């Protein structure tokens, strides 16, 4: 729940924190879409280029007929490319899984021409379990987890998540996983701190959302956007730095708290990967990394993990 998550994250004694899933209200979603077209943010274009390249090859790895479940509702041409390719070998069922019903509705409209769409308004794993139950007999399942969303998880949580996904699947089912790769800091930092200030606006909008929905009084101009590289954890961290000592009241969550000058609220982690690391994560989750596509302009990997018959390592 929004109010209790905000309260928990901001009443911590040490590093204050807010969960990044709350970035995506209508304003946040629009700001993220603007980020994806920034010249400094090559991630989404790399993802798109790779999908275009791999989509025609996918049928070679899966038995038909195919059902596709996407963690997060796909929008735009990425998912459509995949569905179109698969539809050439037979009818495709598509289960977009997202908590946002608005995003699901948009997605269902966009994909209706290429697949039979069954939107699932659930969390990723509950939604995936539901999709697994509704798939037809003999249908192979392809799970899509694109855009390096997995980078938002702590590394141990990402590994556990892959295991949970695998536990939902049958041998021969597959997961197409998009991951942003480690690259020079001179490219990673501007991608999360663009000169036009779009990412700063995206970050501050989290406070604006708390003001709007929880009747809080964050003074948005008293917070600076900050993107840091955490070397030990190989991730970009986004923070909001308090420019002065201040007191904030969040009436809708029934609490107040104080920030020191230069104290930060940690709002997101974006883990970056080595291409080889994906193979290890796959193996540890009883998947085999059957194919990997890499972009050379913006280091990014698309990995096709296929469920192995062997027992799970849990
Ligand atoms: C949607 C999680 C992949 O980590 O690059 C973009 C989110 N945050 N700019 C990312 C994001 C700031 C994005 N993911």
Coordinates of C-alpha atoms and ligand atoms in Angstrom, one line a residue:
X1 CA 0.0 0.0 0.0
X2 CA 1.2 3.5 -1.0
X3 CA 0.7 5.2 2.4
X4 CA 2.3 2.5 4.5
X5 CA 5.2 2.0 2.1
X6 CA 5.9 5.7 2.2
X7 CA 5.6 5.8 5.9
X8 CA 8.0 2.8 6.4
X9 CA 10.6 4.1 3.9
X10 CA 10.7 7.6 5.3
X11 CA 10.6 6.8 9.1
X12 CA 13.7 4.6 8.9
X13 CA 16.6 5.6 11.2
X14 CA 19.3 5.2 8.6
X15 CA 19.0 5.8 4.8
X16 CA 15.5 7.0 3.9
X17 CA 14.1 5.2 1.0
X18 CA 11.0 5.1 -1.3
X19 CA 10.0 2.1 -3.5
X20 CA 10.6 2.8 -7.2
X21 CA 7.4 1.2 -8.4
X22 CA 5.5 4.3 -7.3
X23 CA 7.3 6.4 -10.0
X24 CA 4.7 5.4 -12.5
X25 CA 1.5 7.4 -12.0
X26 CA 0.2 9.1 -15.2
X27 CA 2.8 11.9 -14.9
X28 CA 5.6 9.5 -14.1
X29 CA 4.7 7.3 -17.0
X30 CA 4.7 10.2 -19.4
X31 CA 8.1 11.4 -18.0
X32 CA 9.6 7.9 -18.3
X33 CA 8.4 7.8 -22.0
X34 CA 10.3 11.1 -22.5
X35 CA 13.4 9.6 -20.9
X36 CA 13.3 6.7 -23.4
X37 CA 13.8 9.2 -26.3
X38 CA 16.6 11.2 -24.7
X39 CA 19.8 11.0 -26.6
X40 CA 21.7 10.1 -23.4
X41 CA 19.4 7.2 -22.6
X42 CA 20.3 4.5 -25.1
X43 CA 18.7 1.6 -23.2
X44 CA 15.2 1.6 -24.8
X45 CA 16.5 2.0 -28.4
X46 CA 19.0 -0.8 -27.8
X47 CA 16.2 -3.1 -26.5
X48 CA 14.1 -2.2 -29.5
X49 CA 16.9 -2.8 -32.1
X50 CA 17.6 -6.2 -30.5
X51 CA 14.0 -7.3 -30.5
X52 CA 13.7 -6.4 -34.1
X53 CA 16.7 -8.6 -34.8
X54 CA 15.7 -11.6 -32.7
X55 CA 12.0 -11.7 -33.3
X56 CA 12.2 -13.6 -36.5
X57 CA 14.5 -16.2 -34.9
X58 CA 12.3 -16.8 -31.8
X59 CA 10.0 -19.5 -33.4
X60 CA 13.1 -21.7 -33.9
X61 CA 13.4 -22.0 -30.1
X62 CA 9.8 -22.7 -29.2
X63 CA 7.3 -25.3 -30.1
X64 CA 4.0 -23.9 -31.5
X65 CA 1.4 -23.0 -30.5
X66 CA 2.7 -20.3 -28.2
X67 CA 1.3 -18.3 -25.4
X68 CA 3.2 -15.2 -24.4
X69 CA 3.1 -13.7 -20.9
X70 CA 4.6 -10.3 -20.4
X71 CA 5.7 -9.0 -17.0
X72 CA 4.7 -5.4 -17.3
X73 CA 2.3 -4.5 -20.1
X74 CA 4.1 -4.0 -23.3
X75 CA 3.5 -0.9 -25.3
X76 CA 4.7 0.3 -28.6
X77 CA 6.4 -1.8 -31.3
X78 CA 8.7 -4.0 -29.0
X79 CA 6.1 -6.6 -28.0
X80 CA 4.2 -6.2 -31.2
X81 CA 7.2 -7.3 -33.2
X82 CA 7.5 -10.5 -31.1
X83 CA 3.8 -11.3 -31.3
X84 CA 3.7 -10.7 -35.1
X85 CA 6.7 -13.0 -35.7
X86 CA 5.1 -15.8 -33.6
X87 CA 1.7 -15.3 -35.2
X88 CA 3.3 -16.3 -38.5
X89 CA 3.4 -20.0 -37.3
X90 CA 0.0 -20.1 -35.7
X91 CA -2.4 -18.2 -33.4
X92 CA -0.9 -16.5 -30.3
X93 CA -2.4 -15.9 -26.9
X94 CA -1.0 -12.9 -25.1
X95 CA -1.2 -12.3 -21.3
X96 CA 0.0 -8.8 -20.4
X97 CA 0.5 -8.6 -16.6
X98 CA 0.5 -5.3 -14.9
X99 CA -1.0 -3.6 -11.7
X100 CA -2.0 -0.6 -13.8
X101 CA -5.4 -1.2 -15.4
X102 CA -4.9 1.9 -17.6
X103 CA -1.7 0.5 -19.0
X104 CA -3.4 -2.9 -19.6
X105 CA -6.3 -1.3 -21.5
X106 CA -3.9 0.6 -23.7
X107 CA -1.9 -2.5 -24.3
X108 CA -4.9 -4.7 -25.1
X109 CA -6.0 -2.2 -27.7
X110 CA -2.6 -2.0 -29.3
X111 CA -2.1 -5.8 -29.5
X112 CA -5.6 -6.9 -30.4
X113 CA -4.8 -7.1 -34.1
X114 CA -1.9 -9.5 -33.6
X115 CA -2.9 -11.8 -30.7
X116 CA -5.8 -12.9 -28.6
X117 CA -5.2 -10.7 -25.6
X118 CA -6.1 -11.6 -21.9
X119 CA -5.0 -8.8 -19.6
X120 CA -4.1 -9.8 -16.0
X121 CA -4.3 -7.0 -13.4
X122 CA -1.9 -8.7 -10.8
X123 CA 1.6 -8.6 -9.5
X124 CA 4.1 -10.3 -11.8
X125 CA 4.3 -13.7 -10.1
X126 CA 0.6 -13.9 -9.2
X127 CA -0.2 -12.9 -12.8
X128 CA 2.2 -15.4 -14.2
X129 CA 0.6 -18.2 -12.1
X130 CA -2.8 -17.2 -13.5
X131 CA -1.5 -17.2 -17.1
X132 CA 0.0 -20.6 -16.6
X133 CA -3.3 -22.0 -15.4
X134 CA -5.2 -20.5 -18.4
X135 CA -2.9 -21.6 -21.2
X136 CA -4.2 -24.2 -23.6
X137 CA -2.9 -27.8 -23.6
X138 CA 0.3 -28.2 -25.6
X139 CA 0.9 -24.5 -25.7
X140 CA 4.5 -23.5 -25.0
X141 CA 4.8 -20.4 -22.8
X142 CA 7.2 -17.5 -23.6
X143 CA 7.6 -15.1 -20.7
X144 CA 8.8 -11.6 -21.6
X145 CA 10.7 -9.5 -19.0
X146 CA 12.1 -6.6 -21.1
X147 CA 13.7 -3.2 -20.7
X148 CA 16.1 -4.3 -17.9
X149 CA 13.3 -3.9 -15.3
X150 CA 15.0 -6.8 -13.5
X151 CA 17.8 -4.2 -12.7
X152 CA 15.5 -2.6 -10.2
X153 CA 15.8 -5.7 -7.9
X154 CA 18.6 -6.3 -5.5
X155 CA 20.9 -9.0 -6.9
X156 CA 19.7 -11.7 -4.5
X157 CA 16.1 -10.8 -5.1
X158 CA 16.7 -10.9 -8.9
X159 CA 18.1 -14.4 -8.5
X160 CA 15.2 -15.5 -6.3
X161 CA 12.8 -14.0 -8.8
X162 CA 14.2 -16.0 -11.7
X163 CA 13.7 -19.1 -9.6
X164 CA 10.1 -18.2 -8.9
X165 CA 9.5 -17.6 -12.6
X166 CA 11.1 -21.0 -13.4
X167 CA 8.9 -22.7 -10.8
X168 CA 5.8 -21.5 -12.7
X169 CA 7.1 -23.0 -16.0
X170 CA 7.4 -26.4 -17.7
X171 CA 10.5 -27.7 -19.3
X172 CA 10.8 -26.1 -22.8
X173 CA 9.0 -22.9 -21.8
X174 CA 11.2 -19.9 -22.1
X175 CA 12.0 -16.4 -20.6
X176 CA 13.2 -13.6 -22.8
X177 CA 15.2 -11.3 -20.4
X178 CA 16.4 -7.8 -21.2
X179 CA 19.4 -6.6 -19.2
X180 CA 21.4 -3.3 -19.5
X181 CA 25.1 -4.0 -19.4
X182 CA 28.0 -2.3 -17.6
X183 CA 29.5 0.4 -19.7
X184 CA 31.8 3.4 -19.1
X185 CA 30.6 5.8 -16.4
X186 CA 30.8 8.6 -19.0
X187 CA 27.7 6.9 -20.6
X188 CA 26.0 5.5 -17.6
X189 CA 25.8 8.7 -15.5
X190 CA 24.3 11.0 -18.1
X191 CA 21.7 8.4 -18.9
X192 CA 20.4 9.0 -15.4
X193 CA 21.3 12.7 -15.1
X194 CA 20.4 14.2 -18.5
X195 CA 21.2 17.9 -19.1
X196 CA 17.6 18.6 -20.0
X197 CA 16.5 17.6 -16.5
X198 CA 13.9 15.0 -17.6
X199 CA 15.2 12.3 -15.2
X200 CA 15.4 14.9 -12.4
X201 CA 11.7 15.7 -13.1
X202 CA 10.9 12.0 -13.1
X203 CA 12.6 11.6 -9.8
X204 CA 11.0 14.6 -8.1
X205 CA 7.6 13.6 -9.4
X206 CA 7.6 10.8 -6.8
X207 CA 7.5 13.6 -4.1
X208 CA 4.9 15.5 -6.2
X209 CA 2.8 12.3 -6.2
X210 CA 3.1 12.0 -2.4
X211 CA 1.9 15.6 -2.2
X212 CA -1.0 14.9 -4.5
X213 CA -2.2 11.6 -3.2
X214 CA -1.2 11.7 0.4
X215 CA -1.7 15.4 1.1
X216 CA 2.0 16.0 1.9
X217 CA 4.0 19.2 1.8
X218 CA 7.3 18.4 0.1
X219 CA 8.9 21.6 -1.3
X220 CA 10.0 20.1 -4.6
X221 CA 12.5 22.9 -5.2
X222 CA 14.4 22.0 -2.0
X223 CA 15.4 18.7 -3.4
X224 CA 18.2 18.0 -5.9
X225 CA 18.3 15.0 -8.2
X226 CA 21.4 12.8 -7.9
X227 CA 22.6 9.8 -9.8
X228 CA 25.5 7.8 -8.4
X229 CA 27.4 4.8 -9.5
X230 CA 27.7 2.2 -6.7
X231 CA 30.8 0.3 -7.6
X232 CA 30.4 -2.6 -5.1
X233 CA 26.9 -3.4 -6.2
X234 CA 27.4 -2.4 -9.8
X235 CA 24.3 -0.2 -10.0
X236 CA 23.2 3.3 -10.6
X237 CA 21.4 4.7 -7.6
X238 CA 19.0 7.6 -7.8
X239 CA 18.6 9.9 -4.8
X240 CA 16.8 13.1 -3.9
X241 CA 19.1 15.3 -1.8
X242 CA 17.6 17.7 0.7
X243 CA 19.1 21.2 0.0
X244 CA 18.3 22.3 3.6
X245 CA 17.2 21.1 7.0
X246 CA 13.5 20.7 6.7
X247 CA 10.4 19.1 8.2
X248 CA 7.9 17.4 6.0
X249 CA 4.3 16.4 6.9
X250 CA 2.5 13.6 5.1
X251 CA -1.1 14.0 6.5
X252 CA -2.6 11.2 4.4
X253 CA -0.1 8.8 6.0
X254 CA -0.5 10.4 9.4
X255 CA 3.2 11.3 10.1
X256 CA 5.9 13.9 10.0
X257 CA 9.6 13.6 9.6
X258 CA 12.8 15.6 9.4
X259 CA 15.6 15.8 6.9
X260 CA 19.1 17.2 7.6
X261 CA 20.8 19.4 5.0
X262 CA 22.3 17.0 2.4
X263 CA 20.5 13.9 3.7
X264 CA 19.1 11.9 0.8
X265 CA 16.0 9.8 0.0
X266 CA 17.1 6.8 -2.0
X267 CA 14.5 6.3 -4.8
X268 CA 15.8 3.7 -7.2
X269 CA 18.6 1.2 -8.0
X270 CA 19.3 0.2 -11.6
X271 CA 21.7 -2.8 -11.5
X272 CA 24.0 -3.3 -14.5
X273 CA 25.2 -6.7 -15.7
X274 CA 28.1 -8.5 -17.4
X275 CA 26.7 -10.5 -20.4
X276 CA 28.3 -13.7 -18.9
X277 CA 26.6 -13.2 -15.5
X278 CA 23.2 -13.9 -17.1
X279 CA 24.3 -17.5 -17.9
X280 CA 25.2 -18.1 -14.3
X281 CA 22.0 -16.6 -13.0
X282 CA 20.1 -18.8 -15.5
X283 CA 21.8 -22.0 -14.5
X284 CA 21.2 -21.2 -10.8
X285 CA 17.5 -21.0 -11.6
X286 CA 17.3 -24.2 -13.6
X287 CA 17.2 -22.4 -16.9
X288 CA 19.7 -22.7 -19.8
X289 CA 20.7 -19.6 -21.6
X290 CA 20.1 -20.9 -25.1
X291 CA 20.7 -17.7 -27.0
X292 CA 21.9 -14.1 -26.4
X293 CA 21.7 -11.1 -28.6
X294 CA 24.0 -8.1 -27.8
X295 CA 23.8 -4.5 -29.1
X296 CA 27.2 -3.0 -29.9
X297 CA 26.1 0.7 -30.0
X298 CA 24.7 0.6 -26.4
X299 CA 25.8 -2.5 -24.5
X300 CA 22.6 -4.3 -23.7
X301 CA 21.7 -8.0 -23.7
X302 CA 18.6 -10.0 -24.7
X303 CA 18.9 -13.5 -23.3
X304 CA 16.6 -16.4 -24.1
X305 CA 16.5 -18.7 -21.0
X306 CA 14.8 -22.1 -21.6
X307 CA 13.5 -24.1 -18.7
X308 CA 15.6 -27.3 -18.1
X309 CA 14.1 -30.6 -17.1
X310 CA 16.5 -31.1 -14.2
X311 CA 15.3 -30.4 -10.7
X312 CA 15.3 -27.0 -9.2
X313 CA 18.2 -25.9 -7.0
X314 CA 16.0 -24.8 -4.1
Ligands
LIG1 C1 12.5 1.1 -16.4 C2 13.9 0.3 -14.6 C3 14.6 0.0 -16.8 O1 16.5 1.5 -14.7 O2 16.9 2.5 -16.6 C4 15.1 5.3 -16.1 C5 14.0 3.3 -15.0 N1 15.0 5.3 -14.0 N2 15.7 6.5 -15.7 C6 16.1 2.1 -15.7 C7 14.7 4.6 -15.1 C8 15.6 6.5 -14.4 C9 14.6 2.3 -15.9 N3 13.9 0.9 -15.9

